[in-house]
Amino acid sequence: MTIRERTEQWEHVALSEHAAFADCTRGRARAERECDIRTAYQRDRDRIIHCNAFRRLMHKTQVFICPEGDHYRTRLTHTLEVSQIARTMARALRLSEDLTEAIAMGHDLGHTPFGHAGEKGLDEITPGGYRHNEQSVRVAQRLERDGAGLNLTVEVLDGIRCHSYGCGDAITQEGRLVRFADKIAYMNHDIEDSIRARIITADEIPFNVKCTLGRSKSERISAMVESIVRGSGDDIVMGAPELAAYQELREFMFAQVYKSAIVADEERKGTELVKRLYEYFVAHAEKLPDEYRQIAGQEGKDRAACDYISGMSDRYAIALYEELFIPRSWTKPPVPSGAGD
């Protein structure tokens, strides 16, 4: 018996009947030889962590575009926080931590530069619109490994696709758990970043939220996590008081932070920058890198431009925009020795 087989056997003994067992996966688009050490979900997690798109998350906006200071969240730190919260709940509910972690690590692979500002720009200009969760699946299955994709399992891809509201429920409890973990993470770290940016103060957080969930980030996260662990059984649910407080907190954040003048002004710039880049590359597809020119020939210029721009980091998008659209000062070349004598 291999190490992988022993792990799969252990899962059937130790995990809940609601868990997604690794040896019961619905498989991959392309069949592969099993690893002797890692289960299918462990391999998916490792493939995601080692892929190019995952590394680029460290230079992609969470809420604040180009913040001054080292302590503001990026897409990468957000992803790690989602993973930690989701794994805590998975362990408490005896679900698959490996599947949970793989989904959490991959859920934002398709996010644009400048966060939701970039997503808004592509959604407004791309035929058929743009959703980062769908793009995350495309990154994993079509764009990574020079077009070969990561060949992830059905359960991981489904959890990535369904982590956003409006996309239906994931087929696994692990996937539904990550959706909650994503909301818990971003709401609480966005509060912390907004206080650091002096957009809000801790005293402004609604009184009912502080009474129900607590006054600190740690207390709020613990309250929501414990509510989900206590209330979940046949499905993943949050208790009514905590869910109502979360909704009130979300409305507060949208009114005071996400739609605030300081955030909205920078988001407008990010949105317009992304749209300008998109228009340029649709009109000049020959300027795209080789792999995206191939996509243009196979799936159209719009698809290729969208794939290229959505994968950019904030700083790369800004540098490329400056190169394409911002005039540079011109310096005369040095006069050769003896010229003009």
XYZ file of C-alpha atoms in Angstrom:
341
model
C 0.000 0.000 0.000
C 1.383 3.401 -0.993
C 1.450 6.469 1.247
C -1.339 7.970 -0.864
C -3.491 4.887 -0.416
C -2.948 4.921 3.350
C -3.967 8.600 3.430
C -7.097 7.838 1.396
C -7.924 4.972 3.759
C -7.427 7.243 6.774
C -9.830 9.820 5.312
C -12.682 7.297 5.306
C -12.050 6.611 8.996
C -11.377 10.137 10.254
C -13.459 12.497 8.120
C -17.154 13.279 8.222
C -19.624 11.532 5.937
C -20.108 14.970 4.349
C -16.448 15.230 3.318
C -15.250 14.892 -0.262
C -12.895 11.898 -0.147
C -9.842 12.087 -2.364
C -10.265 8.590 -3.771
C -13.844 9.434 -4.774
C -12.972 12.427 -6.940
C -14.865 12.845 -10.197
C -11.482 13.024 -11.852
C -9.667 15.296 -14.268
C -10.263 16.321 -17.855
C -7.172 14.284 -18.784
C -6.499 11.042 -16.950
C -3.156 10.840 -15.132
C -1.159 8.263 -13.253
C -1.729 8.639 -9.516
C 1.072 9.905 -7.288
C 2.416 7.399 -4.760
C 2.624 10.051 -2.029
C 0.040 12.787 -2.603
C -3.704 12.473 -3.002
C -5.485 14.101 -5.943
C -6.429 17.200 -3.927
C -2.920 17.574 -2.499
C -1.515 17.546 -6.041
C -4.034 20.217 -7.084
C -3.009 22.442 -4.184
C 0.665 22.079 -5.095
C 0.046 22.815 -8.775
C -1.793 26.007 -7.887
C 0.851 27.234 -5.452
C 3.638 26.681 -7.992
C 1.881 28.281 -10.971
C 2.711 31.700 -12.437
C -0.728 33.204 -11.798
C -0.456 32.462 -8.065
C 2.853 34.320 -7.789
C 1.433 37.360 -9.571
C -1.196 37.736 -6.847
C 1.427 39.391 -4.619
C 1.342 42.456 -6.883
C -2.413 42.684 -7.409
C -4.708 45.096 -5.567
C -7.082 43.944 -2.866
C -8.907 47.252 -2.154
C -6.410 50.107 -2.157
C -4.541 50.728 -5.411
C -0.802 51.395 -4.974
C -1.027 52.037 -1.201
C 1.869 53.657 0.620
C 3.003 51.211 3.258
C 3.883 47.548 3.540
C 0.972 46.369 5.668
C -1.948 46.680 3.250
C -3.358 43.469 1.833
C -2.746 42.219 -1.670
C -4.557 39.424 -3.486
C -1.894 37.016 -2.254
C -2.199 37.878 1.432
C -5.990 37.799 1.042
C -5.714 34.311 -0.473
C -3.589 33.086 2.418
C -6.061 34.475 4.962
C -8.961 32.798 3.161
C -7.065 29.515 3.211
C -6.323 29.746 6.923
C -9.931 30.528 7.865
C -11.309 27.840 5.564
C -8.916 25.180 6.845
C -9.797 25.998 10.457
C -13.479 25.399 9.708
C -12.763 22.303 7.602
C -10.791 20.710 10.410
C -13.489 21.496 12.959
C -16.176 20.014 10.684
C -13.962 17.045 9.719
C -14.053 17.941 6.045
C -11.140 17.590 3.619
C -8.521 20.192 4.473
C -6.620 19.359 1.282
C -9.578 20.060 -0.996
C -10.479 23.153 1.030
C -6.939 24.513 0.753
C -6.708 23.822 -2.987
C -9.943 25.715 -3.674
C -8.919 28.608 -1.422
C -5.482 28.917 -3.016
C -6.957 28.980 -6.506
C -10.089 31.046 -6.031
C -8.599 34.382 -7.165
C -6.148 33.241 -9.853
C -8.161 35.113 -12.475
C -8.453 38.416 -10.658
C -7.478 41.486 -12.641
C -4.953 44.197 -11.837
C -6.455 46.928 -9.625
C -8.905 44.523 -7.993
C -12.581 45.085 -8.667
C -11.762 48.282 -10.567
C -9.985 46.228 -13.214
C -12.758 43.645 -13.167
C -15.309 46.396 -13.724
C -13.317 47.726 -16.676
C -13.138 44.361 -18.422
C -16.754 43.584 -17.602
C -17.866 46.818 -19.271
C -15.789 46.413 -22.417
C -15.409 42.670 -23.041
C -18.139 40.981 -25.143
C -20.092 38.756 -22.778
C -18.723 40.504 -19.696
C -16.070 39.382 -17.240
C -16.207 37.481 -13.957
C -13.005 36.783 -12.091
C -14.197 33.409 -10.785
C -14.785 32.146 -14.330
C -11.417 33.547 -15.367
C -9.787 31.735 -12.448
C -11.045 28.460 -13.899
C -9.799 29.466 -17.348
C -6.379 30.335 -15.959
C -6.141 26.926 -14.327
C -7.416 24.886 -17.255
C -6.365 26.851 -20.334
C -3.689 29.473 -19.707
C -1.173 27.975 -17.289
C 1.721 25.761 -18.419
C 1.920 27.390 -21.857
C -1.665 26.539 -22.675
C -1.720 22.997 -21.286
C -3.435 24.028 -18.044
C -3.057 22.524 -14.584
C -5.573 19.721 -15.213
C -7.215 20.110 -11.809
C -9.925 17.844 -10.436
C -13.609 18.567 -10.999
C -14.145 19.352 -7.306
C -11.409 21.993 -7.146
C -12.533 23.690 -10.355
C -16.136 23.693 -9.168
C -15.172 25.244 -5.827
C -13.165 27.963 -7.576
C -16.025 28.746 -9.964
C -18.660 28.837 -7.233
C -16.824 30.914 -4.630
C -18.680 34.049 -5.803
C -22.373 34.633 -5.175
C -24.655 34.247 -8.185
C -22.806 31.194 -9.495
C -24.755 28.503 -7.672
C -23.617 26.340 -4.788
C -20.480 24.250 -4.989
C -20.970 20.499 -5.283
C -18.870 19.909 -2.154
C -19.168 21.236 1.357
C -15.517 22.221 1.102
C -16.355 24.512 -1.809
C -19.258 26.083 0.070
C -16.985 26.551 3.075
C -14.449 28.506 1.005
C -17.200 30.862 -0.173
C -17.923 31.769 3.454
C -14.209 32.001 4.287
C -13.698 34.441 1.409
C -16.404 36.754 2.740
C -15.178 36.526 6.328
C -11.595 37.265 5.300
C -12.142 40.193 2.961
C -14.673 41.936 5.159
C -12.428 41.876 8.199
C -9.100 42.668 6.603
C -10.728 45.442 4.554
C -11.902 46.985 7.826
C -8.362 46.849 9.198
C -6.871 48.359 6.023
C -9.561 51.068 5.939
C -8.812 52.058 9.517
C -5.101 52.142 8.672
C -5.900 54.389 5.689
C -7.999 56.616 7.993
C -11.121 56.220 5.873
C -13.094 54.950 8.866
C -12.500 54.565 12.586
C -13.246 51.572 14.775
C -15.874 53.627 16.614
C -17.901 54.027 13.394
C -18.560 50.306 13.019
C -22.301 49.739 13.678
C -23.177 49.091 17.306
C -25.142 45.912 16.561
C -22.146 44.476 14.706
C -19.871 45.115 17.676
C -22.394 43.578 20.073
C -22.956 40.456 17.954
C -19.537 39.812 16.452
C -17.146 41.719 18.718
C -15.002 44.825 18.494
C -11.728 43.458 17.127
C -10.864 41.670 13.912
C -10.026 38.520 15.845
C -13.342 38.576 17.715
C -15.361 39.107 14.531
C -13.634 36.289 12.676
C -13.971 33.931 15.634
C -17.664 34.715 16.034
C -18.461 33.977 12.383
C -16.266 30.883 12.238
C -17.792 29.466 15.413
C -21.295 30.216 14.118
C -20.619 28.230 10.938
C -19.032 25.333 12.820
C -21.963 25.168 15.248
C -24.674 25.504 12.613
C -23.376 23.307 9.799
C -24.386 19.708 9.263
C -25.971 18.580 6.029
C -25.000 21.966 4.586
C -22.686 24.861 5.404
C -24.632 27.641 7.115
C -24.014 30.630 9.357
C -26.310 31.313 12.295
C -29.014 33.945 11.791
C -27.690 36.564 14.276
C -24.153 36.426 12.891
C -25.360 36.436 9.282
C -27.538 39.484 9.922
C -24.610 41.286 11.570
C -22.379 40.362 8.630
C -24.903 41.798 6.168
C -25.104 45.012 8.194
C -21.309 45.215 8.247
C -21.166 44.649 4.490
C -23.628 47.480 3.851
C -21.576 49.747 6.113
C -18.363 48.927 4.233
C -19.920 49.562 0.848
C -21.288 52.918 1.955
C -18.243 54.132 3.889
C -15.289 52.471 2.127
C -15.870 50.758 -1.212
C -17.856 53.703 -2.570
C -15.954 56.408 -0.700
C -14.451 59.280 -2.695
C -10.825 58.287 -2.050
C -11.383 54.689 -3.200
C -13.738 55.565 -6.058
C -11.333 58.086 -7.572
C -8.454 55.612 -7.718
C -10.760 52.852 -8.950
C -11.891 55.069 -11.820
C -8.269 55.419 -12.906
C -7.724 51.665 -12.727
C -10.904 50.976 -14.678
C -10.024 53.393 -17.462
C -6.433 52.161 -17.668
C -7.593 48.573 -18.142
C -10.134 49.570 -20.786
C -7.529 51.591 -22.699
C -5.119 48.645 -22.724
C -7.892 46.351 -23.894
C -8.812 48.635 -26.798
C -5.167 48.884 -27.822
C -4.530 45.140 -27.932
C -7.779 44.349 -29.731
C -6.717 46.869 -32.384
C -3.079 45.703 -32.382
C -3.225 41.974 -31.690
C 0.151 41.569 -33.365
C 1.651 43.341 -30.325
C 0.495 40.604 -27.962
C 3.022 38.078 -26.615
C 3.285 34.854 -28.629
C 0.981 32.732 -26.473
C -1.766 35.336 -26.621
C -1.397 35.795 -30.363
C -2.128 32.091 -30.624
C -5.276 32.559 -28.555
C -6.265 35.470 -30.812
C -6.020 33.179 -33.822
C -7.965 30.388 -32.129
C -10.551 32.228 -30.040
C -10.519 35.833 -31.224
C -8.753 39.098 -30.405
C -11.208 40.005 -27.620
C -10.502 36.764 -25.785
C -6.738 37.153 -26.163
C -6.717 40.775 -24.971
C -8.870 39.874 -21.982
C -6.628 36.956 -21.004
C -3.465 39.034 -21.320
C -4.696 42.060 -19.374
C -6.459 40.123 -16.620
C -3.216 38.309 -15.841
C -1.194 41.487 -15.371
C 0.002 42.715 -12.002
C -0.784 46.316 -11.048
C 2.745 47.539 -11.613
C 3.123 45.740 -14.948
C -0.148 47.223 -16.215
C 0.964 50.715 -15.160
C 4.410 50.314 -16.754
C 2.885 49.019 -19.987
C 0.354 51.854 -20.072
C 3.137 54.410 -19.623
C 5.160 52.779 -22.380
C 2.231 52.796 -24.812
C 0.506 56.087 -24.035
C 2.702 58.467 -22.016
C 5.168 60.620 -23.997
C 8.775 60.419 -22.888
C 11.307 63.229 -22.850
C 13.594 63.057 -25.858
C 17.348 63.383 -25.457
C 19.645 64.195 -28.350
C 22.159 61.461 -29.120
C 25.764 62.451 -28.313
C 27.617 64.218 -31.143
C 30.369 61.975 -32.549
C 33.892 63.147 -31.858
C 35.098 65.515 -34.566
C 31.656 66.159 -36.008
C 31.121 69.746 -37.015
C 34.856 70.572 -36.968
